Amino acid sequence: METSLVFFSQLNMCESKEKTFFKLIHGSGKEETSKEAKIRAKEKRNRLSLLVQKPEFHEETHFSRSGHLARETRVSPEEAVIWGESFDKLLSHKDGLETFTRFLKTEFSEENIEFWIACEEFKRSKDPQQIIPKAKAIYEKFIQTDAPQEVNLDFHTKEVITKSITQPTLHSFDAAQSRVYQLMEQDSYTRFLKSDIYLDLIEGRPQRPTNLRRRSRSFTCTEFQDVKSDVAIWL
């Protein structure tokens, strides 16, 4: 059991904040040759195949799944009611933000909240040398025409950002973030308060399974998350 815990601990080590940001926007960022990728995947599966055979591994996996279910249902009706007081209170609560994101995924519009979160992270940047690459990453993912997760912005707002992206500041995306916030508040938030996801919470009912679109690769935080996905398939 101790060996398994050490293994998971090593694979789940946190990276620096700067690396985490770029994983959030672009993913790993490491380029591997096809041969290197195959070798690494083979080694990963060899390590996991040994653990899968151990009873304690299955116990830990069951515990993790139970923990995940507990995390999803730990919100009290009283807490959920507070989310209905204002959109700001919903986003300021960690579980509220996660629940709202899950709702947006059912509507295939999670790019709005992901853009908002990326802007919040960007404004907290401390290293001046990271401002330009971070701004460019946000622009390429959410702003530019035909971006993979392009958000709905008016022409003027996009134009201002496009012209200033070579010399961005921590407030370069403020106008765009504000517009996306208003869109979610006036549109998505209203539907969220009427959704089964929210009504089940305030009534204290068990959460119903929802059909969610697979989370984009760009938001994979650690390599181990991919490993867990593989394990789920094998089991």
mmCIF file of C-alpha atoms in Angstrom:
data_model
loop_
_atom_site.group_PDB
_atom_site.id
_atom_site.type_symbol
_atom_site.label_atom_id
_atom_site.label_comp_id
_atom_site.label_asym_id
_atom_site.label_seq_id
_atom_site.Cartn_x
_atom_site.Cartn_y
_atom_site.Cartn_z
ATOM 1 C CA MET A 1 0.000 0.000 0.000
ATOM 2 C CA GLU A 2 2.798 2.376 0.914
ATOM 3 C CA THR A 3 4.529 1.668 -2.414
ATOM 4 C CA SER A 4 1.337 2.509 -4.291
ATOM 5 C CA LEU A 5 0.893 5.760 -2.404
ATOM 6 C CA VAL A 6 4.489 6.806 -3.110
ATOM 7 C CA PHE A 7 3.953 6.003 -6.780
ATOM 8 C CA PHE A 8 0.846 8.160 -7.000
ATOM 9 C CA SER A 9 2.501 10.942 -5.021
ATOM 10 C CA GLN A 10 5.430 11.094 -7.404
ATOM 11 C CA LEU A 11 3.228 11.139 -10.488
ATOM 12 C CA ASN A 12 0.933 13.767 -9.015
ATOM 13 C CA MET A 13 3.599 16.336 -8.016
ATOM 14 C CA CYS A 14 2.580 19.927 -8.640
ATOM 15 C CA GLU A 15 4.385 21.991 -11.195
ATOM 16 C CA SER A 16 5.130 25.687 -10.993
ATOM 17 C CA LYS A 17 2.360 28.249 -11.449
ATOM 18 C CA GLU A 18 3.793 29.448 -14.736
ATOM 19 C CA LYS A 19 3.862 25.939 -16.191
ATOM 20 C CA THR A 20 0.358 25.299 -14.896
ATOM 21 C CA PHE A 21 -0.951 28.361 -16.723
ATOM 22 C CA PHE A 22 0.431 27.237 -20.067
ATOM 23 C CA LYS A 23 -0.894 23.743 -19.503
ATOM 24 C CA LEU A 24 -4.289 25.330 -18.935
ATOM 25 C CA ILE A 25 -4.038 27.181 -22.221
ATOM 26 C CA HIS A 26 -2.004 24.888 -24.469
ATOM 27 C CA GLY A 27 -1.528 21.585 -22.677
ATOM 28 C CA SER A 28 1.821 20.025 -21.937
ATOM 29 C CA GLY A 29 3.849 22.053 -24.428
ATOM 30 C CA LYS A 30 6.475 19.322 -24.695
ATOM 31 C CA GLU A 31 7.189 18.060 -28.149
ATOM 32 C CA GLU A 32 8.124 14.437 -28.455
ATOM 33 C CA THR A 33 9.110 12.339 -31.386
ATOM 34 C CA SER A 34 6.853 9.431 -32.228
ATOM 35 C CA LYS A 35 9.470 7.004 -30.965
ATOM 36 C CA GLU A 36 9.881 8.807 -27.621
ATOM 37 C CA ALA A 37 6.125 8.960 -27.121
ATOM 38 C CA LYS A 38 5.763 5.232 -27.741
ATOM 39 C CA ILE A 39 8.565 4.391 -25.327
ATOM 40 C CA ARG A 40 7.107 6.613 -22.601
ATOM 41 C CA ALA A 41 3.605 5.173 -23.108
ATOM 42 C CA LYS A 42 4.983 1.622 -22.918
ATOM 43 C CA GLU A 43 6.866 2.347 -19.685
ATOM 44 C CA LYS A 44 3.772 3.967 -18.199
ATOM 45 C CA ARG A 45 1.617 0.953 -18.983
ATOM 46 C CA ASN A 46 4.229 -1.449 -17.643
ATOM 47 C CA ARG A 47 4.256 0.371 -14.301
ATOM 48 C CA LEU A 48 0.489 0.484 -14.127
ATOM 49 C CA SER A 49 0.050 -3.148 -15.121
ATOM 50 C CA LEU A 50 1.992 -4.146 -12.005
ATOM 51 C CA LEU A 51 -0.166 -1.986 -9.773
ATOM 52 C CA VAL A 52 -3.444 -3.136 -11.303
ATOM 53 C CA GLN A 53 -2.637 -6.666 -10.145
ATOM 54 C CA LYS A 54 -2.338 -5.545 -6.513
ATOM 55 C CA PRO A 55 -5.518 -5.659 -4.365
ATOM 56 C CA GLU A 56 -4.608 -2.417 -2.614
ATOM 57 C CA PHE A 57 -4.571 -0.633 -5.968
ATOM 58 C CA HIS A 58 -8.220 -1.500 -6.544
ATOM 59 C CA GLU A 59 -9.048 -0.396 -3.024
ATOM 60 C CA GLU A 60 -7.374 2.958 -3.674
ATOM 61 C CA THR A 61 -9.152 3.323 -7.006
ATOM 62 C CA HIS A 62 -12.494 2.618 -5.347
ATOM 63 C CA PHE A 63 -11.678 5.143 -2.638
ATOM 64 C CA SER A 64 -10.794 7.775 -5.247
ATOM 65 C CA ARG A 65 -14.046 7.227 -7.062
ATOM 66 C CA SER A 66 -15.977 7.437 -3.810
ATOM 67 C CA GLY A 67 -14.123 10.631 -2.962
ATOM 68 C CA HIS A 68 -15.043 12.069 -6.329
ATOM 69 C CA LEU A 69 -18.709 11.287 -5.763
ATOM 70 C CA ALA A 70 -18.514 12.797 -2.297
ATOM 71 C CA ARG A 71 -16.958 15.944 -3.716
ATOM 72 C CA GLU A 72 -19.810 16.323 -6.194
ATOM 73 C CA THR A 73 -22.524 15.966 -3.547
ATOM 74 C CA ARG A 74 -20.960 17.755 -0.587
ATOM 75 C CA VAL A 75 -22.732 21.059 -1.325
ATOM 76 C CA SER A 76 -25.485 21.724 1.175
ATOM 77 C CA PRO A 77 -28.855 23.125 0.041
ATOM 78 C CA GLU A 78 -28.116 26.241 2.101
ATOM 79 C CA GLU A 79 -24.889 26.868 0.182
ATOM 80 C CA ALA A 80 -26.591 26.279 -3.157
ATOM 81 C CA VAL A 81 -29.336 28.772 -2.284
ATOM 82 C CA ILE A 82 -26.654 31.460 -1.828
ATOM 83 C CA TRP A 83 -25.522 30.879 -5.413
ATOM 84 C CA GLY A 84 -28.953 31.989 -6.531
ATOM 85 C CA GLU A 85 -28.544 35.409 -4.914
ATOM 86 C CA SER A 86 -26.121 36.674 -7.543
ATOM 87 C CA PHE A 87 -23.844 35.487 -10.332
ATOM 88 C CA ASP A 88 -20.851 36.903 -8.495
ATOM 89 C CA LYS A 89 -21.586 34.774 -5.417
ATOM 90 C CA LEU A 90 -21.827 31.705 -7.628
ATOM 91 C CA LEU A 91 -18.411 32.281 -9.230
ATOM 92 C CA SER A 92 -16.738 33.262 -5.963
ATOM 93 C CA HIS A 93 -17.550 29.849 -4.468
ATOM 94 C CA LYS A 94 -15.286 27.008 -5.612
ATOM 95 C CA ASP A 95 -18.071 24.433 -5.756
ATOM 96 C CA GLY A 96 -20.352 26.974 -7.391
ATOM 97 C CA LEU A 97 -17.814 27.601 -10.134
ATOM 98 C CA GLU A 98 -17.352 23.862 -10.696
ATOM 99 C CA THR A 99 -21.104 23.226 -10.806
ATOM 100 C CA PHE A 100 -21.708 26.104 -13.217
ATOM 101 C CA THR A 101 -18.901 24.842 -15.455
ATOM 102 C CA ARG A 102 -20.516 21.397 -15.474
ATOM 103 C CA PHE A 103 -23.797 22.998 -16.502
ATOM 104 C CA LEU A 104 -22.145 24.945 -19.332
ATOM 105 C CA LYS A 105 -20.647 21.720 -20.644
ATOM 106 C CA THR A 106 -24.156 20.327 -21.067
ATOM 107 C CA GLU A 107 -24.841 23.348 -23.280
ATOM 108 C CA PHE A 108 -21.496 23.094 -25.085
ATOM 109 C CA SER A 109 -20.569 26.631 -24.067
ATOM 110 C CA GLU A 110 -17.838 26.039 -21.481
ATOM 111 C CA GLU A 111 -15.425 28.204 -23.473
ATOM 112 C CA ASN A 112 -17.022 31.250 -21.817
ATOM 113 C CA ILE A 113 -16.196 30.249 -18.255
ATOM 114 C CA GLU A 114 -12.796 28.885 -19.298
ATOM 115 C CA PHE A 115 -11.958 32.232 -20.893
ATOM 116 C CA TRP A 116 -13.103 34.058 -17.759
ATOM 117 C CA ILE A 117 -10.924 31.819 -15.575
ATOM 118 C CA ALA A 118 -7.934 32.278 -17.906
ATOM 119 C CA CYS A 119 -8.331 36.067 -17.630
ATOM 120 C CA GLU A 120 -8.443 35.866 -13.845
ATOM 121 C CA GLU A 121 -5.233 33.842 -13.855
ATOM 122 C CA PHE A 122 -3.615 36.226 -16.328
ATOM 123 C CA LYS A 123 -4.331 39.292 -14.174
ATOM 124 C CA ARG A 124 -2.511 37.639 -11.286
ATOM 125 C CA SER A 125 0.700 37.255 -13.303
ATOM 126 C CA LYS A 126 3.758 38.427 -11.350
ATOM 127 C CA ASP A 127 6.577 37.923 -13.841
ATOM 128 C CA PRO A 128 6.623 40.745 -16.459
ATOM 129 C CA GLN A 129 8.391 38.457 -18.909
ATOM 130 C CA GLN A 130 5.421 36.100 -18.863
ATOM 131 C CA ILE A 131 2.787 38.692 -19.748
ATOM 132 C CA ILE A 132 3.374 38.612 -23.520
ATOM 133 C CA PRO A 133 3.425 34.819 -23.958
ATOM 134 C CA LYS A 134 0.427 34.397 -21.646
ATOM 135 C CA ALA A 135 -1.552 37.067 -23.477
ATOM 136 C CA LYS A 136 -0.699 35.476 -26.815
ATOM 137 C CA ALA A 137 -1.836 32.073 -25.540
ATOM 138 C CA ILE A 138 -5.214 33.479 -24.461
ATOM 139 C CA TYR A 139 -5.599 35.357 -27.724
ATOM 140 C CA GLU A 140 -4.869 32.317 -29.875
ATOM 141 C CA LYS A 141 -7.186 30.057 -27.926
ATOM 142 C CA PHE A 142 -10.182 32.321 -27.292
ATOM 143 C CA ILE A 143 -10.039 35.574 -29.289
ATOM 144 C CA GLN A 144 -8.658 35.276 -32.807
ATOM 145 C CA THR A 145 -10.982 34.303 -35.637
ATOM 146 C CA ASP A 146 -11.528 30.532 -35.793
ATOM 147 C CA ALA A 147 -9.788 30.055 -32.437
ATOM 148 C CA PRO A 148 -10.345 26.536 -31.042
ATOM 149 C CA GLN A 149 -12.544 27.927 -28.242
ATOM 150 C CA GLU A 150 -13.505 31.282 -29.699
ATOM 151 C CA VAL A 151 -15.780 33.338 -27.465
ATOM 152 C CA ASN A 152 -18.539 35.567 -28.794
ATOM 153 C CA LEU A 153 -17.217 39.138 -28.894
ATOM 154 C CA ASP A 154 -18.177 42.174 -30.930
ATOM 155 C CA PHE A 155 -15.869 43.351 -33.716
ATOM 156 C CA HIS A 156 -14.650 46.451 -31.870
ATOM 157 C CA THR A 157 -13.571 44.545 -28.742
ATOM 158 C CA LYS A 158 -11.714 41.954 -30.808
ATOM 159 C CA GLU A 159 -10.062 44.646 -32.898
ATOM 160 C CA VAL A 160 -8.737 46.514 -29.866
ATOM 161 C CA ILE A 161 -7.243 43.323 -28.453
ATOM 162 C CA THR A 162 -5.737 42.344 -31.806
ATOM 163 C CA LYS A 163 -3.972 45.693 -32.186
ATOM 164 C CA SER A 164 -2.556 45.631 -28.658
ATOM 165 C CA ILE A 165 -1.590 41.962 -28.384
ATOM 166 C CA THR A 166 2.068 42.650 -29.264
ATOM 167 C CA GLN A 167 2.358 44.934 -26.218
ATOM 168 C CA PRO A 168 -0.235 43.629 -23.770
ATOM 169 C CA THR A 169 -0.850 44.712 -20.190
ATOM 170 C CA LEU A 170 -2.552 42.895 -17.338
ATOM 171 C CA HIS A 171 -5.754 44.695 -18.342
ATOM 172 C CA SER A 172 -5.703 43.883 -22.059
ATOM 173 C CA PHE A 173 -8.602 41.441 -21.746
ATOM 174 C CA ASP A 174 -10.706 43.385 -19.238
ATOM 175 C CA ALA A 175 -13.277 44.557 -21.785
ATOM 176 C CA ALA A 176 -13.620 41.108 -23.341
ATOM 177 C CA GLN A 177 -13.841 39.432 -19.947
ATOM 178 C CA SER A 178 -16.529 41.893 -18.863
ATOM 179 C CA ARG A 179 -18.597 41.192 -21.989
ATOM 180 C CA VAL A 180 -18.347 37.442 -21.546
ATOM 181 C CA TYR A 181 -19.249 37.823 -17.869
ATOM 182 C CA GLN A 182 -22.369 39.822 -18.798
ATOM 183 C CA LEU A 183 -23.322 37.249 -21.415
ATOM 184 C CA MET A 184 -23.093 34.417 -18.881
ATOM 185 C CA GLU A 185 -24.902 36.421 -16.196
ATOM 186 C CA GLN A 186 -27.813 37.438 -18.400
ATOM 187 C CA ASP A 187 -28.147 34.228 -20.364
ATOM 188 C CA SER A 188 -26.460 31.089 -19.014
ATOM 189 C CA TYR A 189 -26.869 31.943 -15.316
ATOM 190 C CA THR A 190 -30.629 32.377 -15.725
ATOM 191 C CA ARG A 191 -30.936 28.934 -17.299
ATOM 192 C CA PHE A 192 -28.598 27.439 -14.696
ATOM 193 C CA LEU A 193 -30.952 28.500 -11.880
ATOM 194 C CA LYS A 194 -33.764 26.603 -13.633
ATOM 195 C CA SER A 195 -31.674 23.541 -14.461
ATOM 196 C CA ASP A 196 -31.973 20.116 -12.853
ATOM 197 C CA ILE A 197 -28.316 20.389 -11.792
ATOM 198 C CA TYR A 198 -29.094 23.396 -9.587
ATOM 199 C CA LEU A 199 -32.626 22.466 -8.490
ATOM 200 C CA ASP A 200 -31.422 19.054 -7.307
ATOM 201 C CA LEU A 201 -28.834 20.776 -5.112
ATOM 202 C CA ILE A 202 -31.192 23.210 -3.409
ATOM 203 C CA GLU A 203 -33.726 20.419 -2.854
ATOM 204 C CA GLY A 204 -31.064 18.095 -1.464
ATOM 205 C CA ARG A 205 -31.764 15.445 -4.094
ATOM 206 C CA PRO A 206 -29.059 13.074 -5.410
ATOM 207 C CA GLN A 207 -27.377 14.455 -8.493
ATOM 208 C CA ARG A 208 -28.472 12.930 -11.760
ATOM 209 C CA PRO A 209 -25.927 11.696 -14.291
ATOM 210 C CA THR A 210 -25.253 14.225 -17.010
ATOM 211 C CA ASN A 211 -23.939 13.690 -20.509
ATOM 212 C CA LEU A 212 -20.801 15.808 -20.591
ATOM 213 C CA ARG A 213 -18.550 16.599 -23.505
ATOM 214 C CA ARG A 214 -15.003 15.375 -22.928
ATOM 215 C CA ARG A 215 -12.829 18.061 -21.388
ATOM 216 C CA SER A 216 -10.346 19.587 -23.817
ATOM 217 C CA ARG A 217 -6.738 18.378 -23.722
ATOM 218 C CA SER A 218 -5.614 21.944 -23.060
ATOM 219 C CA PHE A 219 -6.978 21.726 -19.526
ATOM 220 C CA THR A 220 -5.131 18.565 -18.561
ATOM 221 C CA CYS A 221 -3.202 19.609 -15.456
ATOM 222 C CA THR A 222 -0.900 16.642 -15.014
ATOM 223 C CA GLU A 223 0.281 13.730 -17.015
ATOM 224 C CA PHE A 224 -1.112 11.397 -14.369
ATOM 225 C CA GLN A 225 -4.661 12.459 -15.174
ATOM 226 C CA ASP A 226 -4.199 10.828 -18.557
ATOM 227 C CA VAL A 227 -2.942 7.697 -16.810
ATOM 228 C CA LYS A 228 -6.028 7.505 -14.631
ATOM 229 C CA SER A 229 -8.171 7.716 -17.750
ATOM 230 C CA ASP A 230 -6.323 4.725 -19.205
ATOM 231 C CA VAL A 231 -6.782 2.768 -15.978
ATOM 232 C CA ALA A 232 -10.506 3.412 -16.012
ATOM 233 C CA ILE A 233 -10.680 1.802 -19.449
ATOM 234 C CA TRP A 234 -8.660 -1.236 -18.405
ATOM 235 C CA LEU A 235 -10.724 -1.827 -15.268
#
